Amino acid sequence: MLPTRTLLDSITTKARLGTDVLAPATDALAECEKAVLVCATGMLASDEADGMREAARADLDCHDVVGATLRLLLREGGSATRLLTAQLDACAIACERSNELCRAHAGRHEHCRLCTQATTRAIDACHGVREALRP
C-alpha cells in the first residue's frame, strides 16, 4: 500500500493544509473508521449484545461520520473551510461518544479497548486539523 503522504504529494493541486497535517490526520481517521466498524461487529456478535447496543450504535454512527470526514479531508482544497471545520467538529463529537461508551467495555473486550485507542487518536487528529485551519 502506498503511504498517504506519497499519495497526497502526487497531486498537482496543493491543499491549504500541507501533507504534514493531512497525512497523519487521514491515517488516524482511516484507522478509526476500521476500528469502530470492527468493534460494532464484535459487540453485536457478543453474548452481551443487548447491553452493548447503544455503544454499537455509537460506533456505527462514528464510522459514518469519520468516513465522510476522511473523504472531505482527502479532497481538501481550501475552498470549503466552513464545511470542513463543521465536519471536523462533528467527527470529534462522534468519536468522543464512541470512545466514552466503548471505554466502559474495554476491560472485557479487546475490540472496545482498540476502538477507544483509535477514537482517541481520531479526536486528536480532528482537533489538530481544526487548529491548522485557523487563520
Tab-separated table of N, CA, C and O in Angstrom:
chain	number	residue	atom	x	y	z
A	1	MET	N	0.844	-1.173	0.000
A	1	MET	CA	0.000	0.000	0.000
A	1	MET	C	0.893	1.240	0.000
A	1	MET	O	1.891	1.297	0.708
A	2	LEU	N	0.490	2.221	-0.777
A	2	LEU	CA	1.243	3.475	-0.831
A	2	LEU	C	1.034	4.290	0.437
A	2	LEU	O	-0.086	4.390	0.935
A	3	PRO	N	2.085	4.895	0.944
A	3	PRO	CA	1.918	5.786	2.096
A	3	PRO	C	1.036	6.989	1.726
A	3	PRO	O	1.101	7.494	0.609
A	4	THR	N	0.232	7.414	2.668
A	4	THR	CA	-0.689	8.532	2.439
A	4	THR	C	0.051	9.780	1.981
A	4	THR	O	-0.387	10.473	1.065
A	5	ARG	N	1.169	10.058	2.592
A	5	ARG	CA	1.939	11.252	2.232
A	5	ARG	C	2.359	11.198	0.759
A	5	ARG	O	2.290	12.195	0.048
A	6	THR	N	2.764	10.036	0.278
A	6	THR	CA	3.151	9.874	-1.125
A	6	THR	C	1.961	10.145	-2.037
A	6	THR	O	2.090	10.836	-3.058
A	7	LEU	N	0.813	9.613	-1.677
A	7	LEU	CA	-0.390	9.848	-2.475
A	7	LEU	C	-0.752	11.332	-2.511
A	7	LEU	O	-1.033	11.891	-3.567
A	8	LEU	N	-0.743	11.971	-1.355
A	8	LEU	CA	-1.103	13.386	-1.288
A	8	LEU	C	-0.090	14.263	-2.018
A	8	LEU	O	-0.462	15.248	-2.660
A	9	ASP	N	1.175	13.910	-1.939
A	9	ASP	CA	2.206	14.675	-2.645
A	9	ASP	C	2.123	14.504	-4.155
A	9	ASP	O	2.673	15.316	-4.899
A	10	SER	N	1.427	13.478	-4.614
A	10	SER	CA	1.366	13.205	-6.053
A	10	SER	C	0.381	14.100	-6.803
A	10	SER	O	0.408	14.152	-8.024
A	11	ILE	N	-0.486	14.801	-6.087
A	11	ILE	CA	-1.471	15.637	-6.777
A	11	ILE	C	-0.894	17.029	-7.026
A	11	ILE	O	-0.088	17.527	-6.252
A	12	THR	N	-1.336	17.616	-8.122
A	12	THR	CA	-0.778	18.918	-8.504
A	12	THR	C	-1.430	20.062	-7.734
A	12	THR	O	-0.811	21.085	-7.512
A	13	THR	N	-2.679	19.895	-7.335
A	13	THR	CA	-3.348	20.922	-6.556
A	13	THR	C	-2.840	20.850	-5.136
A	13	THR	O	-2.912	19.800	-4.495
A	14	LYS	N	-2.327	21.922	-4.654
A	14	LYS	CA	-1.814	21.941	-3.291
A	14	LYS	C	-2.914	22.412	-2.345
A	14	LYS	O	-3.516	23.462	-2.527
A	15	ALA	N	-3.168	21.613	-1.359
A	15	ALA	CA	-4.199	21.920	-0.382
A	15	ALA	C	-3.709	23.019	0.551
A	15	ALA	O	-2.511	23.243	0.711
A	16	ARG	N	-4.662	23.682	1.160
A	16	ARG	CA	-4.330	24.709	2.145
A	16	ARG	C	-3.537	24.090	3.294
A	16	ARG	O	-2.617	24.690	3.835
A	17	LEU	N	-3.913	22.883	3.644
A	17	LEU	CA	-3.201	22.145	4.679
A	17	LEU	C	-2.125	21.321	3.998
A	17	LEU	O	-2.371	20.653	3.009
A	18	GLY	N	-0.939	21.337	4.517
A	18	GLY	CA	0.147	20.559	3.932
A	18	GLY	C	0.022	19.083	4.253
A	18	GLY	O	-0.753	18.674	5.122
A	19	THR	N	0.818	18.297	3.552
A	19	THR	CA	0.785	16.859	3.789
A	19	THR	C	1.259	16.499	5.194
A	19	THR	O	0.883	15.456	5.719
A	20	ASP	N	2.032	17.379	5.821
A	20	ASP	CA	2.467	17.115	7.193
A	20	ASP	C	1.292	17.145	8.166
A	20	ASP	O	1.344	16.529	9.225
A	21	VAL	N	0.210	17.841	7.800
A	21	VAL	CA	-1.013	17.866	8.610
A	21	VAL	C	-1.999	16.813	8.099
A	21	VAL	O	-2.560	16.042	8.877
A	22	LEU	N	-2.205	16.793	6.787
A	22	LEU	CA	-3.222	15.914	6.212
A	22	LEU	C	-2.891	14.428	6.325
A	22	LEU	O	-3.779	13.622	6.630
A	23	ALA	N	-1.660	14.051	6.062
A	23	ALA	CA	-1.320	12.623	6.033
A	23	ALA	C	-1.571	11.930	7.377
A	23	ALA	O	-2.277	10.922	7.429
A	24	PRO	N	-1.026	12.445	8.480
A	24	PRO	CA	-1.289	11.753	9.743
A	24	PRO	C	-2.759	11.817	10.164
A	24	PRO	O	-3.278	10.878	10.760
A	25	ALA	N	-3.430	12.918	9.829
A	25	ALA	CA	-4.849	13.031	10.188
A	25	ALA	C	-5.680	12.012	9.420
A	25	ALA	O	-6.536	11.335	10.010
A	26	THR	N	-5.446	11.894	8.119
A	26	THR	CA	-6.225	10.938	7.338
A	26	THR	C	-5.888	9.506	7.728
A	26	THR	O	-6.767	8.645	7.747
A	27	ASP	N	-4.643	9.247	8.087
A	27	ASP	CA	-4.279	7.911	8.574
A	27	ASP	C	-5.023	7.590	9.870
A	27	ASP	O	-5.540	6.480	10.040
A	28	ALA	N	-5.087	8.553	10.785
A	28	ALA	CA	-5.788	8.335	12.053
A	28	ALA	C	-7.277	8.099	11.828
A	28	ALA	O	-7.884	7.232	12.461
A	29	LEU	N	-7.861	8.857	10.904
A	29	LEU	CA	-9.290	8.684	10.635
A	29	LEU	C	-9.570	7.353	9.948
A	29	LEU	O	-10.572	6.684	10.255
A	30	ALA	N	-8.709	6.959	9.019
A	30	ALA	CA	-8.903	5.669	8.340
A	30	ALA	C	-8.800	4.516	9.344
A	30	ALA	O	-9.581	3.555	9.289
A	31	GLU	N	-7.851	4.610	10.256
A	31	GLU	CA	-7.704	3.591	11.294
A	31	GLU	C	-8.940	3.560	12.191
A	31	GLU	O	-9.446	2.493	12.538
A	32	CYS	N	-9.434	4.719	12.545
A	32	CYS	CA	-10.618	4.816	13.392
A	32	CYS	C	-11.835	4.236	12.683
A	32	CYS	O	-12.626	3.499	13.285
A	33	GLU	N	-11.984	4.545	11.407
A	33	GLU	CA	-13.127	4.048	10.638
A	33	GLU	C	-13.173	2.520	10.684
A	33	GLU	O	-14.230	1.917	10.879
A	34	LYS	N	-12.016	1.890	10.521
A	34	LYS	CA	-11.955	0.422	10.589
A	34	LYS	C	-12.231	-0.076	12.006
A	34	LYS	O	-12.980	-1.035	12.201
A	35	ALA	N	-11.616	0.560	12.979
A	35	ALA	CA	-11.728	0.092	14.364
A	35	ALA	C	-13.162	0.147	14.883
A	35	ALA	O	-13.616	-0.799	15.539
A	36	VAL	N	-13.878	1.224	14.591
A	36	VAL	CA	-15.247	1.325	15.116
A	36	VAL	C	-16.181	0.333	14.425
A	36	VAL	O	-17.103	-0.192	15.053
A	37	LEU	N	-15.932	0.063	13.157
A	37	LEU	CA	-16.772	-0.912	12.461
A	37	LEU	C	-16.533	-2.320	13.015
A	37	LEU	O	-17.479	-3.065	13.282
A	38	VAL	N	-15.266	-2.663	13.216
A	38	VAL	CA	-14.939	-3.976	13.783
A	38	VAL	C	-15.476	-4.081	15.211
A	38	VAL	O	-16.020	-5.115	15.607
A	39	CYS	N	-15.352	-3.020	15.962
A	39	CYS	CA	-15.838	-3.022	17.337
A	39	CYS	C	-17.357	-3.217	17.372
A	39	CYS	O	-17.869	-4.030	18.149
A	40	ALA	N	-18.074	-2.503	16.545
A	40	ALA	CA	-19.535	-2.660	16.492
A	40	ALA	C	-19.903	-4.086	16.121
A	40	ALA	O	-20.815	-4.688	16.719
A	41	THR	N	-19.189	-4.644	15.168
A	41	THR	CA	-19.439	-6.022	14.760
A	41	THR	C	-19.189	-6.977	15.925
A	41	THR	O	-19.982	-7.891	16.174
A	42	GLY	N	-18.096	-6.745	16.642
A	42	GLY	CA	-17.777	-7.575	17.803
A	42	GLY	C	-18.829	-7.472	18.889
A	42	GLY	O	-19.210	-8.479	19.504
A	43	MET	N	-19.319	-6.275	19.142
A	43	MET	CA	-20.341	-6.103	20.175
A	43	MET	C	-21.639	-6.790	19.782
A	43	MET	O	-22.280	-7.447	20.607
A	44	LEU	N	-22.026	-6.650	18.526
A	44	LEU	CA	-23.281	-7.258	18.080
A	44	LEU	C	-23.209	-8.781	18.064
A	44	LEU	O	-24.225	-9.455	18.202
A	45	ALA	N	-22.003	-9.335	17.914
A	45	ALA	CA	-21.823	-10.782	17.910
A	45	ALA	C	-21.639	-11.349	19.318
A	45	ALA	O	-21.664	-12.568	19.507
A	46	SER	N	-21.475	-10.496	20.281
A	46	SER	CA	-21.196	-10.904	21.653
A	46	SER	C	-22.440	-11.448	22.354
A	46	SER	O	-23.574	-11.089	22.023
A	47	ASP	N	-22.201	-12.266	23.359
A	47	ASP	CA	-23.294	-12.738	24.211
A	47	ASP	C	-23.912	-11.577	24.991
A	47	ASP	O	-25.030	-11.688	25.485
A	48	GLU	N	-23.158	-10.497	25.100
A	48	GLU	CA	-23.620	-9.315	25.834
A	48	GLU	C	-24.210	-8.244	24.901
A	48	GLU	O	-24.312	-7.082	25.281
A	49	ALA	N	-24.600	-8.626	23.707
A	49	ALA	CA	-25.037	-7.655	22.693
A	49	ALA	C	-26.151	-6.734	23.185
A	49	ALA	O	-26.142	-5.539	22.885
A	50	ASP	N	-27.086	-7.258	23.925
A	50	ASP	CA	-28.188	-6.412	24.397
A	50	ASP	C	-27.685	-5.259	25.261
A	50	ASP	O	-28.188	-4.138	25.153
A	51	GLY	N	-26.688	-5.511	26.082
A	51	GLY	CA	-26.156	-4.475	26.959
A	51	GLY	C	-25.195	-3.523	26.268
A	51	GLY	O	-24.787	-2.517	26.858
A	52	MET	N	-24.835	-3.851	25.026
A	52	MET	CA	-23.881	-3.008	24.296
A	52	MET	C	-24.498	-2.374	23.055
A	52	MET	O	-23.796	-1.792	22.238
A	53	ARG	N	-25.802	-2.460	22.951
A	53	ARG	CA	-26.486	-1.947	21.766
A	53	ARG	C	-26.219	-0.455	21.544
A	53	ARG	O	-25.948	-0.022	20.429
A	54	GLU	N	-26.285	0.332	22.594
A	54	GLU	CA	-26.061	1.776	22.466
A	54	GLU	C	-24.628	2.066	22.013
A	54	GLU	O	-24.389	2.932	21.163
A	55	ALA	N	-23.670	1.333	22.552
A	55	ALA	CA	-22.266	1.518	22.158
A	55	ALA	C	-22.061	1.089	20.706
A	55	ALA	O	-21.332	1.746	19.959
A	56	ALA	N	-22.703	-0.002	20.300
A	56	ALA	CA	-22.583	-0.457	18.910
A	56	ALA	C	-23.178	0.586	17.958
A	56	ALA	O	-22.593	0.891	16.911
A	57	ARG	N	-24.294	1.150	18.337
A	57	ARG	CA	-24.914	2.195	17.508
A	57	ARG	C	-24.010	3.425	17.432
A	57	ARG	O	-23.843	4.023	16.367
A	58	ALA	N	-23.390	3.786	18.541
A	58	ALA	CA	-22.465	4.927	18.546
A	58	ALA	C	-21.267	4.637	17.644
A	58	ALA	O	-20.795	5.525	16.926
A	59	ASP	N	-20.779	3.399	17.668
A	59	ASP	CA	-19.676	3.024	16.784
A	59	ASP	C	-20.085	3.145	15.314
A	59	ASP	O	-19.311	3.636	14.490
A	60	LEU	N	-21.277	2.689	14.986
A	60	LEU	CA	-21.728	2.763	13.592
A	60	LEU	C	-21.945	4.212	13.157
A	60	LEU	O	-21.604	4.581	12.020
A	61	ASP	N	-22.472	5.034	14.051
A	61	ASP	CA	-22.598	6.466	13.746
A	61	ASP	C	-21.213	7.073	13.530
A	61	ASP	O	-20.992	7.841	12.591
A	62	CYS	N	-20.290	6.715	14.405
A	62	CYS	CA	-18.926	7.218	14.309
A	62	CYS	C	-18.300	6.793	12.980
A	62	CYS	O	-17.649	7.605	12.303
A	63	HIS	N	-18.499	5.557	12.606
A	63	HIS	CA	-17.967	5.045	11.337
A	63	HIS	C	-18.419	5.916	10.170
A	63	HIS	O	-17.617	6.314	9.321
A	64	ASP	N	-19.698	6.240	10.127
A	64	ASP	CA	-20.233	7.047	9.024
A	64	ASP	C	-19.681	8.470	9.039
A	64	ASP	O	-19.299	9.009	8.001
A	65	VAL	N	-19.626	9.083	10.201
A	65	VAL	CA	-19.142	10.464	10.310
A	65	VAL	C	-17.642	10.533	10.005
A	65	VAL	O	-17.181	11.427	9.290
A	66	VAL	N	-16.883	9.582	10.534
A	66	VAL	CA	-15.445	9.553	10.281
A	66	VAL	C	-15.176	9.354	8.793
A	66	VAL	O	-14.301	10.011	8.212
A	67	GLY	N	-15.930	8.465	8.153
A	67	GLY	CA	-15.748	8.227	6.717
A	67	GLY	C	-15.995	9.475	5.890
A	67	GLY	O	-15.226	9.791	4.974
A	68	ALA	N	-17.055	10.193	6.221
A	68	ALA	CA	-17.348	11.440	5.496
A	68	ALA	C	-16.244	12.472	5.736
A	68	ALA	O	-15.817	13.168	4.807
A	69	THR	N	-15.762	12.549	6.957
A	69	THR	CA	-14.697	13.496	7.283
A	69	THR	C	-13.420	13.137	6.535
A	69	THR	O	-12.738	14.019	5.985
A	70	LEU	N	-13.107	11.877	6.499
A	70	LEU	CA	-11.921	11.406	5.780
A	70	LEU	C	-11.989	11.791	4.306
A	70	LEU	O	-11.020	12.316	3.743
A	71	ARG	N	-13.121	11.580	3.692
A	71	ARG	CA	-13.267	11.929	2.269
A	71	ARG	C	-13.138	13.437	2.047
A	71	ARG	O	-12.495	13.875	1.086
A	72	LEU	N	-13.715	14.239	2.921
A	72	LEU	CA	-13.566	15.693	2.792
A	72	LEU	C	-12.115	16.120	2.958
A	72	LEU	O	-11.622	16.981	2.225
A	73	LEU	N	-11.429	15.524	3.900
A	73	LEU	CA	-10.016	15.871	4.113
A	73	LEU	C	-9.167	15.497	2.902
A	73	LEU	O	-8.280	16.257	2.505
A	74	LEU	N	-9.429	14.334	2.328
A	74	LEU	CA	-8.643	13.909	1.174
A	74	LEU	C	-8.888	14.791	-0.050
A	74	LEU	O	-8.029	14.899	-0.910
A	75	ARG	N	-10.035	15.426	-0.110
A	75	ARG	CA	-10.341	16.349	-1.215
A	75	ARG	C	-10.041	17.791	-0.861
A	75	ARG	O	-10.269	18.696	-1.671
A	76	GLU	N	-9.555	18.059	0.317
A	76	GLU	CA	-9.389	19.419	0.831
A	76	GLU	C	-8.600	20.292	-0.129
A	76	GLU	O	-7.480	19.999	-0.476
A	77	GLY	N	-9.264	21.355	-0.548
A	77	GLY	CA	-8.608	22.296	-1.423
A	77	GLY	C	-8.643	23.703	-0.874
A	77	GLY	O	-8.215	24.633	-1.528
A	78	GLY	N	-9.194	23.881	0.305
A	78	GLY	CA	-9.196	25.177	0.944
A	78	GLY	C	-10.426	26.024	0.662
A	78	GLY	O	-10.630	27.041	1.289
A	79	SER	N	-11.263	25.588	-0.270
A	79	SER	CA	-12.392	26.436	-0.648
A	79	SER	C	-13.606	26.251	0.260
A	79	SER	O	-14.493	27.086	0.261
A	80	ALA	N	-13.650	25.188	1.004
A	80	ALA	CA	-14.819	24.917	1.837
A	80	ALA	C	-14.417	24.809	3.305
A	80	ALA	O	-14.768	23.851	3.980
A	81	THR	N	-13.709	25.799	3.792
A	81	THR	CA	-13.188	25.743	5.151
A	81	THR	C	-14.306	25.643	6.180
A	81	THR	O	-14.187	24.880	7.145
A	82	ARG	N	-15.396	26.374	5.985
A	82	ARG	CA	-16.505	26.315	6.955
A	82	ARG	C	-17.091	24.914	7.022
A	82	ARG	O	-17.388	24.406	8.098
A	83	LEU	N	-17.278	24.301	5.871
A	83	LEU	CA	-17.816	22.945	5.831
A	83	LEU	C	-16.851	21.970	6.514
A	83	LEU	O	-17.253	21.142	7.326
A	84	LEU	N	-15.586	22.085	6.195
A	84	LEU	CA	-14.598	21.181	6.764
A	84	LEU	C	-14.499	21.345	8.275
A	84	LEU	O	-14.450	20.347	9.010
A	85	THR	N	-14.504	22.559	8.773
A	85	THR	CA	-14.413	22.751	10.224
A	85	THR	C	-15.661	22.206	10.929
A	85	THR	O	-15.550	21.593	11.990
A	86	ALA	N	-16.831	22.406	10.326
A	86	ALA	CA	-18.056	21.840	10.907
A	86	ALA	C	-17.989	20.313	10.915
A	86	ALA	O	-18.381	19.665	11.897
A	87	GLN	N	-17.478	19.744	9.841
A	87	GLN	CA	-17.366	18.294	9.759
A	87	GLN	C	-16.353	17.764	10.770
A	87	GLN	O	-16.567	16.723	11.390
A	88	LEU	N	-15.247	18.465	10.942
A	88	LEU	CA	-14.252	18.067	11.943
A	88	LEU	C	-14.850	18.101	13.352
A	88	LEU	O	-14.584	17.216	14.165
A	89	ASP	N	-15.663	19.119	13.626
A	89	ASP	CA	-16.328	19.195	14.930
A	89	ASP	C	-17.284	18.021	15.116
A	89	ASP	O	-17.312	17.394	16.183
A	90	ALA	N	-18.070	17.709	14.079
A	90	ALA	CA	-18.994	16.577	14.150
A	90	ALA	C	-18.240	15.269	14.333
A	90	ALA	O	-18.660	14.390	15.102
A	91	CYS	N	-17.122	15.143	13.665
A	91	CYS	CA	-16.307	13.932	13.769
A	91	CYS	C	-15.776	13.762	15.192
A	91	CYS	O	-15.836	12.660	15.759
A	92	ALA	N	-15.268	14.823	15.762
A	92	ALA	CA	-14.754	14.751	17.137
A	92	ALA	C	-15.870	14.362	18.101
A	92	ALA	O	-15.664	13.527	18.997
A	93	ILE	N	-17.063	14.908	17.911
A	93	ILE	CA	-18.201	14.579	18.779
A	93	ILE	C	-18.570	13.100	18.642
A	93	ILE	O	-18.784	12.403	19.642
A	94	ALA	N	-18.642	12.600	17.404
A	94	ALA	CA	-18.983	11.188	17.182
A	94	ALA	C	-17.926	10.276	17.793
A	94	ALA	O	-18.250	9.252	18.412
A	95	CYS	N	-16.665	10.646	17.647
A	95	CYS	CA	-15.575	9.848	18.216
A	95	CYS	C	-15.608	9.881	19.747
A	95	CYS	O	-15.351	8.863	20.400
A	96	GLU	N	-15.905	11.029	20.308
A	96	GLU	CA	-15.979	11.148	21.768
A	96	GLU	C	-17.086	10.263	22.333
A	96	GLU	O	-16.906	9.604	23.359
A	97	ARG	N	-18.225	10.225	21.650
A	97	ARG	CA	-19.342	9.390	22.117
A	97	ARG	C	-18.983	7.917	22.036
A	97	ARG	O	-19.218	7.152	22.972
A	98	SER	N	-18.425	7.505	20.926
A	98	SER	CA	-17.993	6.121	20.765
A	98	SER	C	-16.958	5.765	21.831
A	98	SER	O	-17.034	4.714	22.475
A	99	ASN	N	-16.008	6.660	22.030
A	99	ASN	CA	-14.936	6.442	22.992
A	99	ASN	C	-15.503	6.257	24.401
A	99	ASN	O	-15.134	5.322	25.111
A	100	GLU	N	-16.399	7.134	24.777
A	100	GLU	CA	-16.988	7.079	26.111
A	100	GLU	C	-17.723	5.763	26.351
A	100	GLU	O	-17.553	5.115	27.390
A	101	LEU	N	-18.519	5.337	25.378
A	101	LEU	CA	-19.307	4.120	25.561
A	101	LEU	C	-18.453	2.858	25.477
A	101	LEU	O	-18.685	1.896	26.219
A	102	CYS	N	-17.465	2.848	24.608
A	102	CYS	CA	-16.594	1.672	24.493
A	102	CYS	C	-15.650	1.549	25.678
A	102	CYS	O	-15.287	0.439	26.064
A	103	ARG	N	-15.275	2.667	26.235
A	103	ARG	CA	-14.383	2.641	27.404
A	103	ARG	C	-15.002	1.809	28.534
A	103	ARG	O	-14.296	1.112	29.265
A	104	ALA	N	-16.317	1.839	28.651
A	104	ALA	CA	-16.999	1.069	29.695
A	104	ALA	C	-16.851	-0.439	29.488
A	104	ALA	O	-16.981	-1.213	30.443
A	105	HIS	N	-16.584	-0.868	28.257
A	105	HIS	CA	-16.463	-2.293	27.943
A	105	HIS	C	-15.019	-2.713	27.664
A	105	HIS	O	-14.750	-3.893	27.421
A	106	ALA	N	-14.104	-1.764	27.673
A	106	ALA	CA	-12.725	-2.020	27.244
A	106	ALA	C	-12.003	-3.037	28.125
A	106	ALA	O	-11.115	-3.746	27.648
A	107	GLY	N	-12.380	-3.147	29.376
A	107	GLY	CA	-11.738	-4.108	30.260
A	107	GLY	C	-12.102	-5.550	29.946
A	107	GLY	O	-11.365	-6.467	30.285
A	108	ARG	N	-13.237	-5.759	29.291
A	108	ARG	CA	-13.710	-7.105	28.978
A	108	ARG	C	-13.609	-7.467	27.506
A	108	ARG	O	-13.684	-8.642	27.147
A	109	HIS	N	-13.480	-6.454	26.649
A	109	HIS	CA	-13.496	-6.725	25.204
A	109	HIS	C	-12.339	-5.996	24.529
A	109	HIS	O	-12.262	-4.767	24.566
A	110	GLU	N	-11.455	-6.778	23.928
A	110	GLU	CA	-10.281	-6.212	23.265
A	110	GLU	C	-10.685	-5.249	22.146
A	110	GLU	O	-10.052	-4.210	21.965
A	111	HIS	N	-11.739	-5.574	21.416
A	111	HIS	CA	-12.151	-4.682	20.331
A	111	HIS	C	-12.575	-3.324	20.863
A	111	HIS	O	-12.340	-2.299	20.217
A	112	CYS	N	-13.147	-3.280	22.046
A	112	CYS	CA	-13.520	-1.991	22.645
A	112	CYS	C	-12.280	-1.221	23.088
A	112	CYS	O	-12.223	0.008	22.949
A	113	ARG	N	-11.296	-1.934	23.612
A	113	ARG	CA	-10.047	-1.272	24.011
A	113	ARG	C	-9.357	-0.666	22.797
A	113	ARG	O	-8.934	0.497	22.818
A	114	LEU	N	-9.280	-1.433	21.722
A	114	LEU	CA	-8.647	-0.937	20.495
A	114	LEU	C	-9.450	0.213	19.881
A	114	LEU	O	-8.877	1.183	19.370
A	115	CYS	N	-10.753	0.108	19.961
A	115	CYS	CA	-11.626	1.176	19.449
A	115	CYS	C	-11.409	2.461	20.238
A	115	CYS	O	-11.332	3.554	19.660
A	116	THR	N	-11.283	2.337	21.544
A	116	THR	CA	-11.054	3.510	22.393
A	116	THR	C	-9.743	4.197	22.013
A	116	THR	O	-9.673	5.424	21.930
A	117	GLN	N	-8.711	3.395	21.755
A	117	GLN	CA	-7.431	3.973	21.338
A	117	GLN	C	-7.557	4.682	19.987
A	117	GLN	O	-7.043	5.791	19.813
A	118	ALA	N	-8.237	4.041	19.047
A	118	ALA	CA	-8.374	4.622	17.708
A	118	ALA	C	-9.214	5.893	17.730
A	118	ALA	O	-8.890	6.867	17.041
A	119	THR	N	-10.277	5.904	18.514
A	119	THR	CA	-11.101	7.117	18.569
A	119	THR	C	-10.357	8.250	19.264
A	119	THR	O	-10.527	9.409	18.887
A	120	THR	N	-9.530	7.929	20.232
A	120	THR	CA	-8.719	8.963	20.884
A	120	THR	C	-7.789	9.616	19.863
A	120	THR	O	-7.663	10.850	19.809
A	121	ARG	N	-7.136	8.795	19.033
A	121	ARG	CA	-6.242	9.342	18.003
A	121	ARG	C	-7.031	10.171	16.984
A	121	ARG	O	-6.563	11.221	16.528
A	122	ALA	N	-8.226	9.728	16.643
A	122	ALA	CA	-9.045	10.474	15.682
A	122	ALA	C	-9.492	11.815	16.263
A	122	ALA	O	-9.509	12.830	15.559
A	123	ILE	N	-9.859	11.823	17.529
A	123	ILE	CA	-10.236	13.078	18.191
A	123	ILE	C	-9.068	14.052	18.137
A	123	ILE	O	-9.227	15.223	17.770
A	124	ASP	N	-7.885	13.564	18.487
A	124	ASP	CA	-6.687	14.406	18.443
A	124	ASP	C	-6.421	14.918	17.030
A	124	ASP	O	-6.052	16.080	16.839
A	125	ALA	N	-6.626	14.063	16.040
A	125	ALA	CA	-6.416	14.457	14.639
A	125	ALA	C	-7.403	15.549	14.232
A	125	ALA	O	-7.018	16.531	13.587
A	126	CYS	N	-8.660	15.390	14.610
A	126	CYS	CA	-9.667	16.410	14.280
A	126	CYS	C	-9.303	17.753	14.897
A	126	CYS	O	-9.374	18.793	14.235
A	127	HIS	N	-8.895	17.725	16.151
A	127	HIS	CA	-8.503	18.974	16.820
A	127	HIS	C	-7.259	19.577	16.168
A	127	HIS	O	-7.162	20.803	16.014
A	128	GLY	N	-6.327	18.728	15.776
A	128	GLY	CA	-5.102	19.218	15.136
A	128	GLY	C	-5.370	19.879	13.798
A	128	GLY	O	-4.820	20.935	13.490
A	129	VAL	N	-6.228	19.259	12.988
A	129	VAL	CA	-6.559	19.848	11.691
A	129	VAL	C	-7.350	21.139	11.897
A	129	VAL	O	-7.123	22.148	11.234
A	130	ARG	N	-8.268	21.108	12.832
A	130	ARG	CA	-9.079	22.297	13.129
A	130	ARG	C	-8.161	23.461	13.506
A	130	ARG	O	-8.360	24.579	13.060
A	131	GLU	N	-7.176	23.175	14.314
A	131	GLU	CA	-6.225	24.203	14.748
A	131	GLU	C	-5.407	24.708	13.548
A	131	GLU	O	-5.157	25.915	13.412
A	132	ALA	N	-5.006	23.802	12.666
A	132	ALA	CA	-4.220	24.187	11.493
A	132	ALA	C	-5.041	25.029	10.517
A	132	ALA	O	-4.458	25.797	9.736
A	133	LEU	N	-6.346	24.942	10.583
A	133	LEU	CA	-7.209	25.733	9.681
A	133	LEU	C	-7.421	27.158	10.183
A	133	LEU	O	-7.892	28.005	9.424
A	134	ARG	N	-7.097	27.399	11.420
A	134	ARG	CA	-7.301	28.763	11.965
A	134	ARG	C	-6.372	29.741	11.246
A	134	ARG	O	-5.210	29.446	11.011
A	135	PRO	N	-6.927	30.921	10.940
A	135	PRO	CA	-6.107	31.930	10.245
A	135	PRO	C	-4.987	32.486	11.100
A	135	PRO	O	-4.930	32.417	12.252
